mmCIF file of C-alpha atoms in Angstrom:
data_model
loop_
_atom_site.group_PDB
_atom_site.id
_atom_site.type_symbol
_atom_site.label_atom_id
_atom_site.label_comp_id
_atom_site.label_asym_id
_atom_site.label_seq_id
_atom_site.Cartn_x
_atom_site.Cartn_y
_atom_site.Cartn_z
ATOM 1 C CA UNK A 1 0.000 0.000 0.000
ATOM 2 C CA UNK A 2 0.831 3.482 -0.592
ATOM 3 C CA UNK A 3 1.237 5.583 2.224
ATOM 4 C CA UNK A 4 0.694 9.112 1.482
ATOM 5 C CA UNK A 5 2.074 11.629 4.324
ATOM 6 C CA UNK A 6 1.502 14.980 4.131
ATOM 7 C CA UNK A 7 3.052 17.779 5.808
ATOM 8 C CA UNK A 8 2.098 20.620 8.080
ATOM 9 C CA UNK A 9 -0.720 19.007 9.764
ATOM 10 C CA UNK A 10 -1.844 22.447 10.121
ATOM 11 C CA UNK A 11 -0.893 25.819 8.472
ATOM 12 C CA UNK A 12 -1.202 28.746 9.950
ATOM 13 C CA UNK A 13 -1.529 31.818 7.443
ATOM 14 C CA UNK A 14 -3.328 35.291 7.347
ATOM 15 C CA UNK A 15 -4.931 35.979 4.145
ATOM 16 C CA UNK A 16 -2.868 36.749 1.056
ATOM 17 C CA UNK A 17 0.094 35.036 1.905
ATOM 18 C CA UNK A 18 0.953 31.780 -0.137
ATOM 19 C CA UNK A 19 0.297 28.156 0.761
ATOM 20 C CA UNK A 20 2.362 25.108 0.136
ATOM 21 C CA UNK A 21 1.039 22.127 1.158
ATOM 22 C CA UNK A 22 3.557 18.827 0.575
ATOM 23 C CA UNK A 23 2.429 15.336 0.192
ATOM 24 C CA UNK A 24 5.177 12.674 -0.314
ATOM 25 C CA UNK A 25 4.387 9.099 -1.252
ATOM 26 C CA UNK A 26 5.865 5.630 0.379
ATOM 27 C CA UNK A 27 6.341 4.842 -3.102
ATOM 28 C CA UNK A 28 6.502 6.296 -6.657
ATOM 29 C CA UNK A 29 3.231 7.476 -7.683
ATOM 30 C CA UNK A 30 2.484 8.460 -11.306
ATOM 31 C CA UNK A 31 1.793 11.732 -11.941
ATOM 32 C CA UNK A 32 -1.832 10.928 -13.960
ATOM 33 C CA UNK A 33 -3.091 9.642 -10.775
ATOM 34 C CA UNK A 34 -2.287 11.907 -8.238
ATOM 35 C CA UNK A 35 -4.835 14.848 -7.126
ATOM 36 C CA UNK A 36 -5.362 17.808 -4.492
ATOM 37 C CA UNK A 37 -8.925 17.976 -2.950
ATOM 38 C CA UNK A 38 -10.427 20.956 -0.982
ATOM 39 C CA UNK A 39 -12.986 20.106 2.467
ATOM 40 C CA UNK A 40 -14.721 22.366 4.915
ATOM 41 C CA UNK A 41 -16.569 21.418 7.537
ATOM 42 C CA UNK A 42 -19.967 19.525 6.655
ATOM 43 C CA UNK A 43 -19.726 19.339 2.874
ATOM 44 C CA UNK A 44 -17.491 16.850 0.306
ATOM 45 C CA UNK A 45 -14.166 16.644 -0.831
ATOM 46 C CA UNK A 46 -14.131 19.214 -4.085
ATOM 47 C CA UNK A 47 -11.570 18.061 -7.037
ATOM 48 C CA UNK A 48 -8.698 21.190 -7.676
ATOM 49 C CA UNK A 49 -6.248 19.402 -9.213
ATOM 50 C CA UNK A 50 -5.550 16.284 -11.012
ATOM 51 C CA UNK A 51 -2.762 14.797 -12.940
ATOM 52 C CA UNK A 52 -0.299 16.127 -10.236
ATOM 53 C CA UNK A 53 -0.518 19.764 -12.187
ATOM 54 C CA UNK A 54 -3.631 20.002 -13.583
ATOM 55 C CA UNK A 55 -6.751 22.218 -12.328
ATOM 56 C CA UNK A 56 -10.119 20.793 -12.247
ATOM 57 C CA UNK A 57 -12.969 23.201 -13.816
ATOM 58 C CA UNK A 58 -13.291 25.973 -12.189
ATOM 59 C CA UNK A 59 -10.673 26.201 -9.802
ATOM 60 C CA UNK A 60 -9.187 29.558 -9.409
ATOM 61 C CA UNK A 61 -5.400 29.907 -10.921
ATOM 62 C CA UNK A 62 -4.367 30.497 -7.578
ATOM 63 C CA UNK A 63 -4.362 26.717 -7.089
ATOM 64 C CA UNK A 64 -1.457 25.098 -8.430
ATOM 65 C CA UNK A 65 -0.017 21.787 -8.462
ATOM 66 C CA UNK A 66 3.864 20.725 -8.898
ATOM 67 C CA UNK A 67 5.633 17.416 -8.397
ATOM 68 C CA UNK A 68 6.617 13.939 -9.371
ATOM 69 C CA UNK A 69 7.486 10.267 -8.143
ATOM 70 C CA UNK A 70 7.288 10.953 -4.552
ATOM 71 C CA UNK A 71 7.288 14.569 -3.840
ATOM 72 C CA UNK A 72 4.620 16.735 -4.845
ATOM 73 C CA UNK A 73 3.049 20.494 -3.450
ATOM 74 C CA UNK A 74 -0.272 22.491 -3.797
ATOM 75 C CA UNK A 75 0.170 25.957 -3.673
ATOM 76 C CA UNK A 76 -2.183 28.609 -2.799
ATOM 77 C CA UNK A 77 -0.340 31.984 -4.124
ATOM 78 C CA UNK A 78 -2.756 34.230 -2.032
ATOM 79 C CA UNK A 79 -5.043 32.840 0.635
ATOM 80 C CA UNK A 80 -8.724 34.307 -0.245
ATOM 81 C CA UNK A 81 -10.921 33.799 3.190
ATOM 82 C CA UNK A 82 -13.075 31.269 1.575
ATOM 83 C CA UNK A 83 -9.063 29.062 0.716
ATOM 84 C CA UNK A 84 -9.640 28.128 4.894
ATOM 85 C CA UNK A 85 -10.097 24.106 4.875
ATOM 86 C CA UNK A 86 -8.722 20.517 4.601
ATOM 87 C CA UNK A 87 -6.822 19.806 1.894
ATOM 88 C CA UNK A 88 -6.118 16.039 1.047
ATOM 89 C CA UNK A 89 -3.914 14.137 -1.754
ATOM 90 C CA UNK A 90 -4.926 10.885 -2.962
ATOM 91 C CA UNK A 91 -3.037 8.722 -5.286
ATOM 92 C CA UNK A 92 -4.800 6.273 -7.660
ATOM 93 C CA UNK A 93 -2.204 4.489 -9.859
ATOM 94 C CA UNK A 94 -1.868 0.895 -10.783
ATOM 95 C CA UNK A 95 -1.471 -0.247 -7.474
ATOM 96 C CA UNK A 96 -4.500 -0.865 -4.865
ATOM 97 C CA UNK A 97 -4.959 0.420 -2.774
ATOM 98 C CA UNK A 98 -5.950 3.873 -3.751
ATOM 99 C CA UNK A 99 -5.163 6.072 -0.591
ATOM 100 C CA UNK A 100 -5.666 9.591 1.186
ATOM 101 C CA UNK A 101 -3.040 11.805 2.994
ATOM 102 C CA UNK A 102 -4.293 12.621 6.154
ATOM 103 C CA UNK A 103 -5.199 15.601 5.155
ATOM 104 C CA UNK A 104 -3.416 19.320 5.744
ATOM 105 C CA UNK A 105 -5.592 22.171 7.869
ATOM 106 C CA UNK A 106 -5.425 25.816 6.391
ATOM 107 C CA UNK A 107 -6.529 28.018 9.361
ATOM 108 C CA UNK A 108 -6.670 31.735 9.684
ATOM 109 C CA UNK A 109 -3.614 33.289 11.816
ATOM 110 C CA UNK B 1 -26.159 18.595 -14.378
ATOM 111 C CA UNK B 2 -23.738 15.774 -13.263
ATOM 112 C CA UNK B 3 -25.374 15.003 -9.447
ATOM 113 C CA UNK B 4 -24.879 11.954 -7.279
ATOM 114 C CA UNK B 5 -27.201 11.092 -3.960
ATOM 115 C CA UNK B 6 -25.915 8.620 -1.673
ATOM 116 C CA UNK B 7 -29.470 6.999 0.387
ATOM 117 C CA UNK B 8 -29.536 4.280 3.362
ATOM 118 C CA UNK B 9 -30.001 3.623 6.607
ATOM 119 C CA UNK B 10 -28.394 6.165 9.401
ATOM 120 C CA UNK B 11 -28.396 3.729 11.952
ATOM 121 C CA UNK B 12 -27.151 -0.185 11.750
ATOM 122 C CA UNK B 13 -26.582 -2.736 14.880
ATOM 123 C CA UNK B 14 -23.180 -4.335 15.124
ATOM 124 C CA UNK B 15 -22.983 -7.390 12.474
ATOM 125 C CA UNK B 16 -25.442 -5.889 10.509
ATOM 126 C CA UNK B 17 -24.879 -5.478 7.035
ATOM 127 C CA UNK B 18 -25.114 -2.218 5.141
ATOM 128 C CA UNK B 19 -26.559 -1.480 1.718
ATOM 129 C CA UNK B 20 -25.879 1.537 0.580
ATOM 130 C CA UNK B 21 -26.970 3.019 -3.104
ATOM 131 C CA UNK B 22 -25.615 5.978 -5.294
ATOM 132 C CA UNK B 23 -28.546 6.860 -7.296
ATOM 133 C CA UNK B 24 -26.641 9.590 -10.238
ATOM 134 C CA UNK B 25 -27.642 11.715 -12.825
ATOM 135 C CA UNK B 26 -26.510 13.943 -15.707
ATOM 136 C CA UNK B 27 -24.526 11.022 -17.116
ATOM 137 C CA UNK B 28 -24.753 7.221 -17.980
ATOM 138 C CA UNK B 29 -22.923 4.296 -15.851
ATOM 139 C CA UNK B 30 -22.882 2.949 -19.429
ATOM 140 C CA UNK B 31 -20.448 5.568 -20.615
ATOM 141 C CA UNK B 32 -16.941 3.767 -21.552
ATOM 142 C CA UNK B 33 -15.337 7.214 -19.392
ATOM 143 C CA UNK B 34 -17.651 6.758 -16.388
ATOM 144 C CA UNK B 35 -17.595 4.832 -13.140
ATOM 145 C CA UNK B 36 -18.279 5.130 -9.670
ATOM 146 C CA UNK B 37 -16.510 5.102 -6.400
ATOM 147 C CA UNK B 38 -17.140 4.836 -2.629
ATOM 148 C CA UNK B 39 -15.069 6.847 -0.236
ATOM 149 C CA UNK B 40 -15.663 7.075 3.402
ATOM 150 C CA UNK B 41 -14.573 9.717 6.398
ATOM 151 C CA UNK B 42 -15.225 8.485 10.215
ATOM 152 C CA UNK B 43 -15.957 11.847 11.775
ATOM 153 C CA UNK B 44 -13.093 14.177 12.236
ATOM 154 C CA UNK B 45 -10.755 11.824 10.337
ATOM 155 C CA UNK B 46 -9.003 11.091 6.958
ATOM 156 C CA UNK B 47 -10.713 10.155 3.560
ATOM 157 C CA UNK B 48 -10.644 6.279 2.905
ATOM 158 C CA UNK B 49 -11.148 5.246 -0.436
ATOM 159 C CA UNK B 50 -13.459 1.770 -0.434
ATOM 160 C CA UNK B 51 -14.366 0.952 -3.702
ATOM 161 C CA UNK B 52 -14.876 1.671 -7.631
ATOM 162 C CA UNK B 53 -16.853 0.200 -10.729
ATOM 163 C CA UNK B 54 -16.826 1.374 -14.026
ATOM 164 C CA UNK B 55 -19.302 0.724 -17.499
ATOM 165 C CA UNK B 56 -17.417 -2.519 -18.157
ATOM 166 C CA UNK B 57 -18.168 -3.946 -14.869
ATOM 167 C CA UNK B 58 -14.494 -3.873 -13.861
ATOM 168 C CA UNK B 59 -14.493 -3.233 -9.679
ATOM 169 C CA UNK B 60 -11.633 -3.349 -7.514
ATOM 170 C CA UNK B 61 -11.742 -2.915 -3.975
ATOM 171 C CA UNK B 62 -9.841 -1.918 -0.637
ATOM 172 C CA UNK B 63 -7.407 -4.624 0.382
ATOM 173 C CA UNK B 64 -8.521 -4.310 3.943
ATOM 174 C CA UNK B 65 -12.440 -4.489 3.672
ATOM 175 C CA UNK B 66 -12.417 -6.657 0.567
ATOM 176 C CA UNK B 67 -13.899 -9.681 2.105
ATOM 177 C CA UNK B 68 -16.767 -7.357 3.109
ATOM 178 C CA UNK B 69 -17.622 -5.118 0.629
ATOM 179 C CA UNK B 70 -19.319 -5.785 -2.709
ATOM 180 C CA UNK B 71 -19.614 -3.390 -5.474
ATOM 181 C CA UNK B 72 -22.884 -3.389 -8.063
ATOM 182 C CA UNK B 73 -24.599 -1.239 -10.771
ATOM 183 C CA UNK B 74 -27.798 -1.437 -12.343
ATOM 184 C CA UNK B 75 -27.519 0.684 -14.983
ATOM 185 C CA UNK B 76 -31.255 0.995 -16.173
ATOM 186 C CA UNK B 77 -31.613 2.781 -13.000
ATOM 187 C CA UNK B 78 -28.837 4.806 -12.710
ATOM 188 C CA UNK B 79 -27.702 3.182 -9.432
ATOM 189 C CA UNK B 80 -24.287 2.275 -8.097
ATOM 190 C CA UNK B 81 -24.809 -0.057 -5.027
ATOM 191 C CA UNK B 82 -22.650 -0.724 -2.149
ATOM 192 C CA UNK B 83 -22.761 -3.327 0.637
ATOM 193 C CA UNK B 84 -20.326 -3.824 3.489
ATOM 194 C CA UNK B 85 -21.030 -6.630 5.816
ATOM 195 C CA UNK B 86 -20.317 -7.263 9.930
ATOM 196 C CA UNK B 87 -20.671 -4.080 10.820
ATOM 197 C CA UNK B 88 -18.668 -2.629 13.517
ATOM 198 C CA UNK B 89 -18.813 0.774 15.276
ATOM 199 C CA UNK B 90 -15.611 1.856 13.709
ATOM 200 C CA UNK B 91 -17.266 1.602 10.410
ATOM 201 C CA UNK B 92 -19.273 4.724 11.649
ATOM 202 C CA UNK B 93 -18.800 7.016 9.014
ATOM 203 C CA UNK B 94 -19.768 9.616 6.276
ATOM 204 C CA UNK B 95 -20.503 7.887 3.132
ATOM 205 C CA UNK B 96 -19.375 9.349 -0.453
ATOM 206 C CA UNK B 97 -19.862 8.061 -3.822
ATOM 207 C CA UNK B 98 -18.074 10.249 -6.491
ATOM 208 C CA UNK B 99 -18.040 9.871 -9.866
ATOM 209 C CA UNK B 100 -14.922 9.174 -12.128
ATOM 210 C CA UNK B 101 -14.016 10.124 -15.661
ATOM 211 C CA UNK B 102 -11.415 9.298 -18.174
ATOM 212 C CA UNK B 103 -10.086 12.013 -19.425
ATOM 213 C CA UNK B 104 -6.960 10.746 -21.734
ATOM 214 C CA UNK B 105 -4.612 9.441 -19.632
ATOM 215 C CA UNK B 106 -5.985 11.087 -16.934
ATOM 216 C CA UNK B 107 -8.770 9.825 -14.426
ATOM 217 C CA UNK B 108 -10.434 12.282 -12.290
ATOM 218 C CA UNK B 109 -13.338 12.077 -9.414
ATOM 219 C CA UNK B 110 -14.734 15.028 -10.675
ATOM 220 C CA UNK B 111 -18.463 15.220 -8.812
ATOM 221 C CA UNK B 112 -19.193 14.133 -5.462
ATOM 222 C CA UNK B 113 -22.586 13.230 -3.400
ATOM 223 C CA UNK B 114 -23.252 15.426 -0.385
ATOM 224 C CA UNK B 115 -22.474 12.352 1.923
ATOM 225 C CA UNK B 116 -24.252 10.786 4.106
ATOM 226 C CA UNK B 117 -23.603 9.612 7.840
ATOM 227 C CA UNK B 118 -24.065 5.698 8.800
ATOM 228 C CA UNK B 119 -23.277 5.150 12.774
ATOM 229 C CA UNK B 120 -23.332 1.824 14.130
ATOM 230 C CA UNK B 121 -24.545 1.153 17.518
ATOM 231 C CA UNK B 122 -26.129 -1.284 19.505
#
């Protein structure tokens, strides 16, 4: 299985500054299959990027994606308010299990 | 309008088994791009991805709850079906089916169902 770990477990960041969230993989992942997912509290998971680099429909161009093999980052180049959440990486390659990171908090300084 | 609504029970006894069903819209489960997957998120904690089926009827599963969970779809209605036997209270979660597309070499759960919460108790 691939473990996915992702790093801070929390950020703490006043609005307009820029995010980068890292998720590193156990294993090499391919790039196709890995993607960046947005939560706050009491709704689903929304898709920003897939493909390691590519944004989902309309996802602001503040969202970007970067990375390859085991090492990849989302970056938020200027926090709006509504940016605060989870943000999880998920890999879904050729090998099963598909798995989560555990998921990175974006909170307001 | 691409929508998915995930529908069962809120409330199942230990060893129970739960049936859960994705009932979507706005595309076909007969689509050679499309298929369905279950993810699940015990409150306060991580995404876990369960299982997927796509138009050709090929399903895989988690290695941990495989010998549980079955994967269906009944494509004249729409529906993606999901059952996960013995029930224990640390299968008390939020229950998501999302949809996936093929998009070149690319796959992508692009739409999501709002969720919804199964808690197992005695």
């Amino acid at each position: 299985e691939i473990v996915l770990t992702q790093s801070p477990d929390t950020l703490s960041l006043s609005p307009g500054e820029r995010a980068t969230l890292s998720c590193r993989a156990s294993q090499s992942v391919s790039s196709s299959y890995l993607a960046w997912y947005q939560q706050k509290p009491g709704q689903a998971p929304r898709l920003l990027i897939y493909g390691a680099s590519s944004r989902a429909t309309g996802i602001p161009d503040r969202f970007s994606g970067s990375g390859s093999g085991t090492d990849f980052t989302l970056t938020i180049s200027r926090l709006e308010p509504e940016d605060f959440a989870v943000y999880y990486c998920q890999q879904y390659g050729s090998s099963l299990p598909w798995t989560f990171g555990q998921g990175t908090k974006v909170e307001i300084k | 309008q691409v929508t998915l609504k995930e529908s069962g029970p809120v409330l199942v006894k230990p060893t129970e088994t739960l049936t859960l069903t994705c009932t979507v819209s706005g595309f076909s489960l007969s689509n050679a791009r499309m298929g369905v997957s279950w993810i699940r998120q015990p409150p306060g904690k991580a995404l876990e991805w369960l299982a997927h089926i796509f138009s050709n009827d090929e399903k895989s599963y988690s290695t941990s709850l495989k010998s549980r969970l079955t994967i269906s779809k009944d494509t004249s209605k729409s529906q993606v079906v999901l059952t996960l036997t013995n029930m224990d209270p640390v299968d008390t979660a939020t229950y998501y089916c999302a949809r996936l597309r093929r998009d070149g070499y690319n796959l992508l759960f692009d739409y999501w169902g709002q969720g919804t919460l199964v808690t197992v108790s005695s």
